[in-house]
Short mmCIF file of C-alpha atoms in Angstrom, two decimals:
data_model
loop_
_atom_site.label_atom_id
_atom_site.label_comp_id
_atom_site.label_asym_id
_atom_site.label_seq_id
_atom_site.Cartn_x
_atom_site.Cartn_y
_atom_site.Cartn_z
CA UNK A 255 159.58 91.95 133.25
CA UNK A 256 159.63 93.20 136.83
CA UNK A 257 155.90 93.92 137.06
CA UNK A 258 155.07 90.33 136.16
CA UNK A 259 157.44 88.97 138.79
CA UNK A 260 156.03 91.26 141.47
CA UNK A 261 152.48 90.26 140.53
CA UNK A 262 153.43 86.57 140.59
CA UNK A 263 154.94 87.02 144.05
CA UNK A 264 151.86 88.82 145.37
CA UNK A 265 149.50 86.20 144.00
CA UNK A 266 151.65 83.44 145.52
CA UNK A 267 151.54 85.10 148.93
CA UNK A 268 147.78 85.58 148.56
CA UNK A 269 147.36 81.88 147.68
CA UNK A 270 149.28 80.80 150.79
CA UNK A 271 147.26 83.18 152.97
CA UNK A 272 144.01 81.92 151.41
CA UNK A 273 144.94 78.32 152.22
CA UNK A 274 146.09 79.07 155.76
CA UNK A 275 142.94 80.98 156.67
CA UNK A 276 140.60 78.36 155.16
CA UNK A 277 142.48 75.50 156.81
CA UNK A 278 142.27 77.28 160.18
CA UNK A 279 138.50 77.70 159.94
CA UNK A 280 138.03 74.19 158.55
CA UNK A 281 139.89 72.80 161.55
CA UNK A 282 137.82 74.98 163.90
CA UNK A 283 134.68 73.58 162.26
CA UNK A 284 135.96 70.07 162.91
CA UNK A 285 135.95 70.84 166.66
CA UNK A 286 132.22 71.62 166.76
CA UNK A 287 130.78 68.63 168.71
CA UNK A 288 128.81 67.09 165.80
CA UNK A 289 131.74 67.22 163.37
CA UNK A 290 134.22 66.21 166.04
CA UNK A 291 132.18 63.15 166.98
CA UNK A 292 131.54 62.01 163.40
CA UNK A 293 134.67 63.11 161.50
CA UNK A 294 137.52 64.58 163.51
CA UNK A 295 137.69 62.22 166.49
CA UNK A 296 139.74 59.74 164.45
CA UNK A 297 142.48 62.36 164.17
CA UNK A 298 142.66 62.71 167.97
CA UNK A 299 142.51 58.96 168.66
CA UNK A 300 146.21 58.61 169.38
CA UNK A 301 147.28 60.29 172.61
CA UNK A 302 151.02 60.10 172.01
CA UNK A 303 151.62 62.25 168.90
CA UNK A 304 153.90 60.98 166.16
CA UNK A 305 155.00 62.67 162.92
CA UNK A 306 152.41 61.01 160.65
CA UNK A 307 149.39 61.22 162.98
CA UNK A 308 147.94 64.01 160.86
CA UNK A 309 147.29 61.39 158.15
CA UNK A 310 144.72 59.64 160.34
CA UNK A 311 141.65 61.58 159.27
CA UNK A 312 138.18 60.72 158.04
CA UNK A 313 137.82 60.71 154.23
CA UNK A 314 135.26 63.55 154.30
CA UNK A 315 137.60 65.65 156.42
CA UNK A 316 140.41 64.90 153.97
CA UNK A 317 138.14 65.88 151.06
CA UNK A 318 137.60 69.29 152.69
CA UNK A 319 141.33 69.80 153.12
CA UNK A 320 141.99 68.81 149.49
CA UNK A 321 139.32 71.24 148.28
CA UNK A 322 141.13 73.98 150.20
CA UNK A 323 144.53 72.86 148.90
CA UNK A 324 143.47 72.91 145.25
CA UNK A 325 141.17 75.96 145.39
CA UNK A 326 143.63 78.86 144.68
CA UNK A 327 143.73 78.47 140.88
CA UNK A 328 139.93 78.60 140.83
CA UNK A 329 139.67 81.84 142.82
CA UNK A 330 142.90 83.67 141.94
CA UNK A 331 144.66 84.67 138.73
CA UNK A 332 147.40 82.04 138.99
CA UNK A 333 149.48 81.08 135.97
CA UNK A 334 149.02 77.43 135.11
CA UNK A 335 152.79 76.89 135.33
CA UNK A 336 152.90 78.14 138.88
CA UNK A 337 150.44 75.62 140.18
CA UNK A 338 151.48 72.39 138.45
#
C-alpha cells in the first residue's frame, strides 16, 4: 500500500532529523565549561585527529548519545521491524 510506504518514509526522515538535532544540542552542552572539563575533555585529548578518535568519550557522555540513538521508537510511531 502506497500510503503505508509514504508514512514509513516520513517517519524515517523524522527519526533521522530527531537524532541529528538532539546530537547537535548534546554536543553543544558538552562544550559548556563544567561539562567540557568533567566529561568532554577526554574526546579532545588527541590533537592529531584519527578516524576512531570519536570513540574516546566519557561513559556518561556515551550514555547520553546512546539515549539519543535509541529514543526514536519511544517518541515516534515506528514499526518494530524498522528499528531492529
